[in-house]
């Protein structure tokens, strides 16, 4: 007798962000599968639902950072600015959810707590914190890469009498910092976007910087409608061109010159043009060797350091803000609007949390080794347990005794970033080993999901009900991901790409930096060779 309390689906999707929503569309609307997505938030949108901090904005241009699966959608939607703000992107995601009737298959306010694969039946059983039990042939992990916010274990946080916030868990009604003494801890992309906005509201803002980060001007502006018209007229061709690039973003011609192919004056003129144009890819594409040749990178890094020295009036503050511990581009390159200028304000103080680390949070603020600070509010812009955090929070096991937590104890292992050996029928969207976070994310989400959908269609046509990665294919892919990373300067930075921001997390370079173009060709080849490296099988019919 089937258990009436267990609901059955073809596929269960973990997450209701950009990836989860597209998975519903592709698997249900296009293939007719019965699906159910679970989303911890009280609304859809994933990262754009949670990260509502002041100034939150995408750093990929809005005409690129959008779904491509519906030409009507990309023609209809009007982006008001060059880069989408968080509220605008969330509005867009909600529009997509309504337009494609996705909402009815997303159960909100529900966190998946465990997932168990039964090797006899080839079915996954998932449980949630609301008591749901669901069974499905396939499990699609669309839980996000930057969805497990991390507040460092500072002593005394529970005693703080003011209010504290994390950028990735921002209150839905916003926060008004007007007239308050505020401390911001962290100067990654979130801090860099937020600091200029909070500085305009706060009575005084102290920024605690442990590591200086490179930031370039975004040069955000109202949408240029001529440009929008041209872009929309060429959308399909532009998307195709984007997919043929490493970042899945069109409009930036690949450079053919190396930094030392030109004179110093020409090099600096090239950097200046890119600085004026705004945007990170544009800058990193000034020369072809900036991410592989340290000496070449030094010229670009020094150019930006000199810009910082030129903007920030106090030389000591300028020198603190000028990054020296990593090559430019090897940590996520920030884009800002008035970030460095903010330090010229009288109500902003930069504190060097490297030479004088935060010792504890107190009832009235915080204390470093040398000084006490009083705050009404503290903001943690301290990042996320990136790429593996969301999956390791779920107790993922198989009846054969495998546990994802144990399998990934030494660092994440995947084949193509899509599957983990030993965990059949579980797909991961833009996880470790995928180029996702190093690309226009929605392009990777669509590419992965389309590949998975085609794979499921192939399995249905052939009568298979189980797919798993071979250990060998996974080992080779992980080695390839590492070899590609080691051929670049990326491993020189202590970044979340390396797990370096979480004490005790294994230091493994997690994203695939070989490029979206190379990756998607490889996925197509694997599928073309009958899903090479995967084992596809069918359950034996039970003996009578
Ligand atoms: O987090 P981060 P984020 N004491 O990990 C500091 C995406 N994103 O939320 O470098 C003092 O980059 C930490 O210092 P250190 C984007 O992919 C995109 O800013 O570890 N400081 C660092 O400065 C991005 O990369 C967009 O020494 C402490 C900061 O906190 C990713 O999200 C916008 C500390 C964390 O920086 C994460 O960005 C926003 C401590 N104990 C985010 N612990 C756009 O699209 C940590 N820190 C524009």
Coordinates of C-alpha atoms and ligand atoms in Angstrom, one line a residue:
X1 CA 0.0 0.0 0.0
X2 CA 1.5 3.4 -0.9
X3 CA 1.8 5.7 2.1
X4 CA -0.9 8.4 1.6
X5 CA 1.2 10.9 3.5
X6 CA 4.1 10.7 1.0
X7 CA 3.5 12.8 -2.1
X8 CA 5.0 11.5 -5.4
X9 CA 6.6 13.6 -8.1
X10 CA 8.8 13.0 -11.1
X11 CA 11.3 15.5 -9.9
X12 CA 11.8 17.5 -6.7
X13 CA 13.6 20.8 -7.0
X14 CA 15.4 22.3 -4.0
X15 CA 15.2 26.1 -4.3
X16 CA 12.9 28.7 -5.8
X17 CA 15.4 31.1 -7.2
X18 CA 16.4 31.7 -10.8
X19 CA 17.6 28.1 -11.2
X20 CA 14.6 26.5 -9.4
X21 CA 12.1 28.5 -11.4
X22 CA 13.7 27.7 -14.7
X23 CA 13.8 24.0 -13.8
X24 CA 10.0 24.1 -13.2
X25 CA 9.5 25.7 -16.5
X26 CA 11.7 23.3 -18.4
X27 CA 10.7 20.1 -16.8
X28 CA 7.0 20.8 -16.2
X29 CA 5.9 23.2 -19.0
X30 CA 8.1 21.8 -21.7
X31 CA 8.3 18.1 -20.7
X32 CA 5.1 17.5 -18.8
X33 CA 6.8 16.2 -15.7
X34 CA 5.2 16.4 -12.3
X35 CA 7.4 18.6 -10.2
X36 CA 7.5 20.3 -6.8
X37 CA 10.0 23.0 -5.7
X38 CA 10.7 23.8 -2.1
X39 CA 11.9 27.3 -1.2
X40 CA 13.0 28.4 2.3
X41 CA 12.1 32.1 1.7
X42 CA 8.6 33.5 1.9
X43 CA 8.9 34.5 -1.8
X44 CA 10.6 33.3 -4.9
X45 CA 13.8 34.9 -6.1
X46 CA 16.6 33.1 -4.2
X47 CA 19.6 35.4 -3.9
X48 CA 17.6 38.4 -5.1
X49 CA 15.0 37.7 -2.5
X50 CA 17.4 37.5 0.4
X51 CA 20.1 40.1 -0.5
X52 CA 18.1 43.3 -0.1
X53 CA 20.8 45.4 1.5
X54 CA 21.0 49.0 0.5
X55 CA 22.7 49.4 -2.9
X56 CA 22.3 45.8 -3.9
X57 CA 22.6 45.6 -7.7
X58 CA 23.8 43.1 -10.3
X59 CA 27.2 43.6 -11.7
X60 CA 26.3 42.1 -15.1
X61 CA 24.4 44.4 -17.4
X62 CA 20.7 43.9 -17.3
X63 CA 20.3 43.3 -21.0
X64 CA 22.6 40.3 -20.5
X65 CA 21.5 39.2 -17.0
X66 CA 18.1 37.8 -17.9
X67 CA 16.5 34.5 -19.1
X68 CA 16.9 33.8 -22.8
X69 CA 14.4 30.9 -23.0
X70 CA 11.5 33.1 -24.2
X71 CA 12.0 35.7 -26.9
X72 CA 8.7 37.3 -25.9
X73 CA 9.9 37.7 -22.4
X74 CA 13.2 39.3 -23.3
X75 CA 11.5 41.6 -25.8
X76 CA 8.8 42.7 -23.4
X77 CA 10.7 43.3 -20.2
X78 CA 12.2 46.8 -19.9
X79 CA 15.2 47.3 -17.7
X80 CA 15.3 50.9 -16.5
X81 CA 19.1 51.0 -15.9
X82 CA 22.4 49.6 -17.2
X83 CA 22.7 47.4 -14.2
X84 CA 19.6 46.0 -12.5
X85 CA 18.9 46.9 -8.9
X86 CA 17.8 44.2 -6.5
X87 CA 14.2 45.4 -6.3
X88 CA 14.0 45.5 -10.1
X89 CA 15.5 42.0 -10.6
X90 CA 13.2 40.6 -7.9
X91 CA 10.2 42.2 -9.8
X92 CA 11.5 40.6 -13.0
X93 CA 11.7 37.1 -11.3
X94 CA 8.2 37.5 -9.9
X95 CA 7.0 38.5 -13.3
X96 CA 8.5 35.3 -14.8
X97 CA 7.0 33.2 -12.1
X98 CA 3.5 34.6 -12.9
X99 CA 3.9 34.7 -16.7
X100 CA 4.9 31.1 -16.9
X101 CA 2.6 29.9 -14.1
X102 CA 5.5 28.6 -12.0
X103 CA 4.3 29.7 -8.6
X104 CA 1.8 26.9 -8.1
X105 CA 4.6 24.4 -7.9
X106 CA 6.8 26.3 -5.4
X107 CA 6.1 25.6 -1.7
X108 CA 7.4 28.6 0.1
X109 CA 8.6 28.9 3.7
X110 CA 9.8 25.3 3.5
X111 CA 13.4 24.1 3.9
X112 CA 14.5 20.7 2.7
X113 CA 16.2 19.0 5.6
X114 CA 17.1 15.5 4.2
X115 CA 17.2 13.6 1.0
X116 CA 17.6 9.8 0.9
X117 CA 18.2 7.8 -2.3
X118 CA 16.9 4.2 -2.3
X119 CA 19.1 2.0 -4.4
X120 CA 16.4 -0.6 -4.8
X121 CA 13.7 1.6 -6.1
X122 CA 15.9 4.3 -7.6
X123 CA 13.8 7.0 -5.9
X124 CA 14.7 9.9 -3.7
X125 CA 12.7 10.7 -0.5
X126 CA 13.0 14.3 0.7
X127 CA 11.8 15.6 4.0
X128 CA 11.2 19.2 5.0
X129 CA 11.2 21.3 8.2
X130 CA 7.4 21.5 7.7
X131 CA 6.9 17.8 7.9
X132 CA 6.5 17.1 4.2
X133 CA 7.7 13.8 2.8
X134 CA 8.0 13.6 -1.0
X135 CA 9.3 11.0 -3.3
X136 CA 10.6 11.5 -6.7
X137 CA 12.7 9.8 -9.4
X138 CA 15.0 12.9 -9.7
X139 CA 16.3 15.4 -7.3
X140 CA 17.4 18.8 -8.7
X141 CA 19.5 20.8 -6.4
X142 CA 19.0 24.5 -7.3
X143 CA 19.9 25.7 -3.8
X144 CA 22.3 28.4 -4.9
X145 CA 26.0 29.1 -4.3
X146 CA 25.8 32.1 -2.1
X147 CA 22.8 31.2 0.0
X148 CA 24.3 30.2 3.3
X149 CA 25.1 33.5 5.0
X150 CA 28.0 33.4 7.4
X151 CA 28.3 35.5 10.5
X152 CA 31.8 34.9 12.0
X153 CA 31.7 33.4 15.5
X154 CA 32.4 36.6 17.3
X155 CA 32.3 36.3 21.1
X156 CA 29.5 38.4 22.6
X157 CA 27.1 38.8 19.7
X158 CA 24.2 37.7 21.8
X159 CA 24.9 40.5 24.2
X160 CA 24.8 43.3 21.6
X161 CA 21.9 45.6 22.6
X162 CA 21.7 47.3 19.2
X163 CA 20.4 45.8 16.0
X164 CA 22.6 43.6 13.8
X165 CA 22.1 42.4 10.2
X166 CA 23.7 40.2 7.6
X167 CA 23.6 41.4 4.0
X168 CA 22.2 38.0 2.9
X169 CA 19.3 37.9 5.4
X170 CA 18.2 41.5 5.0
X171 CA 14.8 42.5 6.5
X172 CA 12.1 42.6 3.9
X173 CA 11.0 46.1 5.0
X174 CA 14.5 47.5 4.7
X175 CA 16.5 49.3 7.4
X176 CA 16.7 53.1 8.0
X177 CA 20.2 54.0 9.3
X178 CA 19.4 57.7 9.5
X179 CA 21.2 59.4 12.4
X180 CA 22.7 56.1 13.6
X181 CA 26.2 55.0 14.5
X182 CA 26.9 52.1 12.3
X183 CA 29.6 49.5 12.0
X184 CA 30.0 47.5 8.7
X185 CA 32.2 44.5 8.8
X186 CA 33.5 43.2 5.5
X187 CA 34.5 44.8 2.2
X188 CA 33.5 42.2 -0.5
X189 CA 31.0 43.0 -3.2
X190 CA 28.2 43.4 -0.7
X191 CA 30.1 45.8 1.5
X192 CA 31.4 47.8 -1.4
X193 CA 27.9 48.3 -2.8
X194 CA 26.3 49.1 0.6
X195 CA 28.9 51.3 2.2
X196 CA 28.3 54.4 0.0
X197 CA 24.5 54.2 0.6
X198 CA 24.7 53.7 4.4
X199 CA 27.3 56.5 4.6
X200 CA 24.8 58.9 3.3
X201 CA 22.3 58.0 6.0
X202 CA 24.4 57.2 9.1
X203 CA 25.6 59.7 11.6
X204 CA 28.9 58.0 11.5
X205 CA 30.0 54.8 9.7
X206 CA 33.0 52.7 10.7
X207 CA 34.1 50.2 8.1
X208 CA 36.1 47.2 9.4
X209 CA 38.3 46.0 6.5
X210 CA 40.3 42.9 6.9
X211 CA 41.3 42.6 3.3
X212 CA 41.2 45.4 0.7
X213 CA 39.3 44.4 -2.5
X214 CA 39.7 45.8 -6.0
X215 CA 36.7 47.7 -7.2
X216 CA 36.0 49.4 -10.5
X217 CA 33.5 52.0 -11.3
X218 CA 30.2 50.4 -12.6
X219 CA 29.3 53.6 -14.5
X220 CA 25.7 52.8 -14.0
X221 CA 23.2 55.0 -15.9
X222 CA 19.6 55.1 -17.1
X223 CA 19.1 52.6 -19.9
X224 CA 20.1 54.0 -23.3
X225 CA 17.0 53.3 -25.3
X226 CA 18.7 53.3 -28.7
X227 CA 21.1 50.7 -27.3
X228 CA 18.2 48.7 -25.9
X229 CA 16.4 48.7 -29.2
X230 CA 19.5 47.5 -31.1
X231 CA 20.2 44.9 -28.5
X232 CA 16.6 43.6 -28.6
X233 CA 16.6 43.5 -32.4
X234 CA 19.7 41.2 -32.2
X235 CA 18.8 39.3 -29.1
X236 CA 19.0 35.7 -30.4
X237 CA 22.3 36.4 -32.2
X238 CA 23.7 38.2 -29.1
X239 CA 22.8 35.3 -26.9
X240 CA 24.4 32.8 -29.2
X241 CA 27.5 35.0 -29.3
X242 CA 27.5 35.2 -25.5
X243 CA 27.4 31.4 -25.2
X244 CA 30.6 31.3 -27.3
X245 CA 32.6 33.2 -24.7
X246 CA 34.2 32.3 -21.4
X247 CA 31.9 34.5 -19.3
X248 CA 28.7 33.9 -21.4
X249 CA 28.5 37.6 -21.9
X250 CA 28.6 39.2 -25.4
X251 CA 29.9 42.6 -26.4
X252 CA 33.5 42.3 -25.1
X253 CA 35.8 41.4 -28.0
X254 CA 38.5 38.9 -26.8
X255 CA 41.8 40.7 -26.6
X256 CA 44.6 39.6 -28.9
X257 CA 47.4 41.5 -27.3
X258 CA 49.4 40.6 -24.1
X259 CA 50.1 43.4 -21.6
X260 CA 53.8 43.6 -22.6
X261 CA 53.1 43.6 -26.3
X262 CA 52.6 47.4 -26.0
X263 CA 54.4 50.3 -24.4
X264 CA 53.7 51.4 -20.8
X265 CA 51.9 54.5 -22.1
X266 CA 49.7 52.4 -24.4
X267 CA 49.0 49.9 -21.6
X268 CA 47.9 52.7 -19.2
X269 CA 45.8 54.3 -22.0
X270 CA 44.1 50.9 -22.5
X271 CA 43.4 50.6 -18.7
X272 CA 42.1 54.2 -18.6
X273 CA 39.7 53.6 -21.4
X274 CA 38.4 50.5 -19.6
X275 CA 38.1 52.4 -16.3
X276 CA 36.1 55.0 -18.0
X277 CA 33.8 52.4 -19.8
X278 CA 33.1 50.7 -16.5
X279 CA 32.5 47.0 -15.8
X280 CA 34.7 44.1 -14.8
X281 CA 34.9 42.0 -17.9
X282 CA 35.8 45.0 -20.0
X283 CA 38.7 45.8 -17.7
X284 CA 40.0 42.2 -17.5
X285 CA 39.8 42.0 -21.3
X286 CA 42.2 44.9 -21.6
X287 CA 44.9 42.3 -22.4
X288 CA 44.7 38.6 -22.9
X289 CA 47.1 37.6 -20.2
X290 CA 45.9 39.5 -17.1
X291 CA 44.6 36.3 -15.4
X292 CA 47.5 34.1 -16.3
X293 CA 50.6 36.2 -16.1
X294 CA 51.5 37.7 -12.7
X295 CA 53.7 40.5 -14.2
X296 CA 51.0 41.5 -16.6
X297 CA 48.5 41.5 -13.9
X298 CA 50.7 43.6 -11.7
X299 CA 50.5 46.4 -14.3
X300 CA 46.6 46.3 -14.1
X301 CA 46.6 46.0 -10.3
X302 CA 49.0 49.0 -10.0
X303 CA 46.8 51.1 -12.3
X304 CA 43.8 50.5 -10.1
X305 CA 45.9 51.1 -6.9
X306 CA 47.0 54.5 -8.4
X307 CA 43.3 55.3 -9.1
X308 CA 42.5 54.6 -5.5
X309 CA 45.4 56.8 -4.4
X310 CA 44.1 59.5 -6.6
X311 CA 40.5 59.4 -5.3
X312 CA 41.0 59.0 -1.6
X313 CA 42.4 62.2 0.0
X314 CA 43.9 60.8 3.2
X315 CA 47.1 58.9 2.1
X316 CA 46.9 56.4 5.0
X317 CA 43.3 55.5 4.2
X318 CA 44.2 55.3 0.5
X319 CA 47.0 52.9 1.1
X320 CA 44.9 50.7 3.3
X321 CA 42.2 50.6 0.6
X322 CA 44.8 49.7 -2.1
X323 CA 44.8 45.9 -2.4
X324 CA 48.2 44.3 -2.3
X325 CA 47.6 40.7 -1.3
X326 CA 46.0 39.3 -4.5
X327 CA 46.2 39.9 -8.2
X328 CA 43.3 41.9 -9.6
X329 CA 40.5 39.7 -10.8
X330 CA 41.4 36.6 -8.8
X331 CA 38.8 37.5 -6.1
X332 CA 35.5 38.5 -7.4
X333 CA 36.1 42.0 -8.8
X334 CA 33.7 44.5 -7.3
X335 CA 31.8 47.2 -9.2
X336 CA 30.9 50.3 -7.3
X337 CA 29.2 53.6 -7.4
X338 CA 31.3 56.1 -5.4
X339 CA 32.9 53.5 -3.1
X340 CA 36.4 55.0 -2.8
X341 CA 35.0 58.6 -2.7
X342 CA 32.9 57.6 0.4
X343 CA 36.1 57.5 2.4
X344 CA 36.5 61.3 1.8
X345 CA 33.4 61.9 3.9
X346 CA 33.8 63.2 7.4
X347 CA 31.4 60.7 8.8
X348 CA 33.2 57.6 7.5
X349 CA 36.2 55.9 9.2
X350 CA 38.1 53.0 7.8
X351 CA 39.4 50.6 10.5
X352 CA 42.2 48.1 9.6
X353 CA 40.8 44.9 11.0
X354 CA 43.9 43.0 9.7
X355 CA 46.5 44.7 12.0
X356 CA 43.9 45.1 14.8
X357 CA 41.3 42.3 14.5
X358 CA 37.9 42.4 16.0
X359 CA 38.2 40.7 19.4
X360 CA 34.5 40.6 20.4
X361 CA 31.1 42.2 20.1
X362 CA 30.1 44.0 23.2
X363 CA 26.7 45.1 24.6
X364 CA 27.3 48.6 23.0
X365 CA 29.3 47.9 19.9
X366 CA 32.6 46.0 19.4
X367 CA 36.1 45.9 20.6
X368 CA 39.3 45.3 18.6
X369 CA 42.6 44.5 20.3
X370 CA 43.3 48.2 20.7
X371 CA 40.0 50.1 20.8
X372 CA 36.3 50.0 21.7
X373 CA 33.6 51.3 19.3
X374 CA 29.9 52.1 20.1
X375 CA 27.2 51.3 17.6
X376 CA 23.5 51.4 17.2
X377 CA 23.7 48.9 14.4
X378 CA 26.3 46.4 13.1
X379 CA 26.1 45.1 9.6
X380 CA 27.9 41.8 8.7
X381 CA 28.9 41.9 5.1
X382 CA 30.9 38.8 5.9
X383 CA 29.8 36.6 3.0
X384 CA 28.7 33.0 2.6
X385 CA 29.6 29.4 3.0
X386 CA 29.9 29.4 -0.8
X387 CA 29.2 26.7 -3.3
X388 CA 28.9 23.8 -0.9
X389 CA 27.2 25.3 2.2
X390 CA 23.6 24.9 1.0
X391 CA 24.0 21.3 0.0
X392 CA 25.9 20.3 3.1
X393 CA 23.1 21.8 5.3
X394 CA 20.9 19.1 3.9
X395 CA 21.4 15.5 5.1
X396 CA 21.9 13.8 1.8
X397 CA 22.4 10.1 1.9
X398 CA 21.8 6.8 0.0
X399 CA 20.7 3.5 1.3
X400 CA 24.1 2.2 0.1
X401 CA 25.5 4.1 3.0
X402 CA 26.9 7.2 1.2
X403 CA 26.6 10.6 2.8
X404 CA 27.3 13.8 0.8
X405 CA 28.7 15.5 3.9
X406 CA 31.4 12.7 4.2
X407 CA 31.9 12.4 0.4
X408 CA 32.7 16.2 0.3
X409 CA 34.6 16.3 3.6
X410 CA 37.9 16.9 1.7
X411 CA 36.3 19.3 -0.8
X412 CA 33.5 18.9 -3.3
X413 CA 33.7 16.2 -6.0
X414 CA 31.5 16.4 -9.1
X415 CA 31.5 15.3 -12.7
X416 CA 30.9 18.4 -14.9
X417 CA 29.5 20.1 -11.8
X418 CA 26.3 18.3 -12.6
X419 CA 26.4 15.0 -10.6
X420 CA 28.2 13.4 -7.7
X421 CA 29.4 9.8 -8.0
X422 CA 27.5 7.6 -5.6
X423 CA 24.4 9.8 -5.6
X424 CA 22.4 8.6 -8.6
X425 CA 19.5 10.7 -10.0
X426 CA 20.7 13.9 -8.2
X427 CA 21.6 16.8 -10.3
X428 CA 23.2 20.0 -9.2
X429 CA 22.7 23.3 -10.9
X430 CA 25.8 25.6 -11.0
X431 CA 27.5 23.8 -8.2
X432 CA 31.2 23.2 -7.6
X433 CA 33.0 22.1 -10.8
X434 CA 30.6 24.1 -12.9
X435 CA 31.6 27.4 -14.4
X436 CA 28.4 29.0 -13.1
X437 CA 29.7 31.6 -10.7
X438 CA 32.4 32.7 -13.2
X439 CA 29.8 33.4 -15.8
X440 CA 26.6 35.3 -16.4
X441 CA 24.8 33.0 -14.0
X442 CA 21.4 32.8 -15.8
X443 CA 23.2 31.5 -18.9
X444 CA 24.8 28.7 -16.9
X445 CA 21.5 28.0 -15.2
X446 CA 19.7 27.6 -18.5
X447 CA 22.6 25.5 -20.0
X448 CA 22.7 23.1 -17.1
X449 CA 19.0 22.7 -16.9
X450 CA 18.6 22.2 -20.6
X451 CA 21.3 19.5 -20.5
X452 CA 19.6 17.8 -17.6
X453 CA 16.2 18.0 -19.3
X454 CA 17.6 16.5 -22.5
X455 CA 19.2 13.8 -20.4
X456 CA 15.9 12.9 -18.7
X457 CA 14.2 12.8 -22.1
X458 CA 16.9 10.5 -23.4
X459 CA 16.5 8.2 -20.3
X460 CA 12.7 8.1 -20.8
X461 CA 13.0 7.2 -24.4
X462 CA 15.5 4.4 -23.6
X463 CA 13.6 3.1 -20.6
X464 CA 16.3 4.0 -18.1
X465 CA 15.4 5.2 -14.6
X466 CA 18.9 5.6 -13.1
X467 CA 21.9 7.7 -14.0
X468 CA 25.1 8.2 -12.0
X469 CA 28.5 9.5 -12.6
X470 CA 31.3 7.1 -12.7
X471 CA 34.1 7.6 -10.1
X472 CA 36.6 7.7 -12.8
X473 CA 34.8 10.4 -14.8
X474 CA 34.4 12.4 -11.6
X475 CA 38.1 12.0 -10.7
X476 CA 39.2 13.2 -14.1
X477 CA 36.9 16.2 -14.1
X478 CA 38.0 17.3 -10.6
X479 CA 41.6 17.0 -11.8
X480 CA 40.8 19.0 -14.9
X481 CA 39.1 21.7 -12.9
X482 CA 42.2 22.0 -10.7
X483 CA 44.6 21.9 -13.6
X484 CA 42.7 24.7 -15.3
X485 CA 42.6 26.8 -12.1
X486 CA 46.4 26.1 -11.6
X487 CA 47.2 27.5 -15.0
X488 CA 45.7 30.8 -13.9
X489 CA 46.4 33.3 -11.1
X490 CA 43.1 32.5 -9.3
X491 CA 44.6 30.2 -6.7
X492 CA 46.8 33.1 -5.5
X493 CA 43.9 34.7 -3.8
X494 CA 42.3 33.7 -0.5
X495 CA 38.8 33.8 -1.9
X496 CA 35.5 32.1 -1.4
X497 CA 36.2 30.3 -4.7
X498 CA 38.9 28.4 -2.6
X499 CA 36.7 28.1 0.5
X500 CA 39.3 30.3 2.2
X501 CA 36.7 32.5 3.9
X502 CA 35.4 29.7 6.2
X503 CA 37.8 28.6 8.9
X504 CA 38.5 24.9 8.6
X505 CA 36.9 24.5 5.1
X506 CA 39.1 22.5 2.7
X507 CA 41.1 24.7 0.4
X508 CA 40.0 23.5 -3.0
X509 CA 39.4 25.7 -6.0
X510 CA 35.7 25.0 -6.6
X511 CA 34.5 26.7 -9.8
X512 CA 35.5 25.6 -13.3
X513 CA 37.4 28.5 -14.8
X514 CA 37.9 27.0 -18.3
X515 CA 35.1 29.1 -19.6
X516 CA 31.4 28.7 -20.4
X517 CA 32.1 28.1 -24.1
X518 CA 34.5 25.3 -23.5
X519 CA 32.4 23.8 -20.7
X520 CA 29.1 23.7 -22.7
X521 CA 30.9 22.1 -25.7
X522 CA 32.2 19.4 -23.4
X523 CA 28.7 18.8 -22.0
X524 CA 27.4 18.5 -25.5
X525 CA 30.1 16.0 -26.4
X526 CA 29.4 13.9 -23.3
X527 CA 25.7 13.8 -24.3
X528 CA 26.5 13.1 -27.9
X529 CA 28.6 10.1 -26.9
X530 CA 25.7 8.5 -25.0
X531 CA 26.4 10.3 -21.7
X532 CA 30.0 9.3 -21.6
X533 CA 31.2 9.0 -18.0
X534 CA 27.7 8.4 -16.7
X535 CA 26.1 5.0 -16.2
X536 CA 22.5 4.8 -17.3
X537 CA 20.5 1.8 -16.2
X538 CA 17.0 0.4 -15.6
X539 CA 15.7 -1.3 -12.5
X540 CA 15.3 -5.0 -13.0
X541 CA 11.6 -6.0 -12.8
X542 CA 10.8 -7.6 -9.4
X543 CA 10.8 -11.4 -9.5
X544 CA 7.2 -12.8 -9.3
Ligands
LIG1 O1 31.1 38.3 0.7 P1 32.7 38.2 0.5 P2 30.1 39.3 -0.2 N1 36.5 40.0 10.4 O2 33.0 36.8 1.0 C1 35.2 40.0 5.5 C2 28.3 37.8 -4.9 N2 27.8 39.2 -4.9 O3 28.8 39.1 0.4 O4 38.5 39.0 2.6 C3 36.6 41.0 9.5 O5 33.2 38.5 -0.8 C4 36.0 39.4 4.5 O6 37.4 39.6 4.7 P3 38.5 38.7 4.1 C5 29.7 37.9 -5.5 O7 30.0 36.8 -6.2 C6 27.5 39.8 -6.1 O8 30.6 40.6 -0.2 O9 38.0 37.2 4.4 N3 36.2 40.8 8.2 C7 35.4 40.1 3.2 O10 35.9 41.4 3.2 C8 30.5 38.0 -4.3 O11 31.9 37.7 -4.5 C9 27.1 41.0 -6.1 O12 39.7 39.0 4.8 C10 35.7 39.6 7.9 C11 34.0 40.2 3.6 O13 33.8 40.0 5.0 C12 29.8 37.1 -3.3 O14 28.5 37.4 -3.6 C13 26.8 41.7 -5.0 C14 35.5 38.6 8.8 C15 33.2 39.1 2.9 O15 33.3 39.3 1.5 C16 30.1 37.3 -1.9 O16 30.2 38.7 -1.6 C17 27.1 41.1 -3.7 C18 36.0 38.8 10.2 N4 36.0 37.9 11.1 C19 27.5 39.8 -3.7 N5 35.0 37.5 8.2 C20 26.8 41.6 -7.4 O17 26.3 41.1 -8.4 C21 34.7 37.9 7.0 N6 35.2 39.2 6.8 C22 27.3 43.0 -7.6

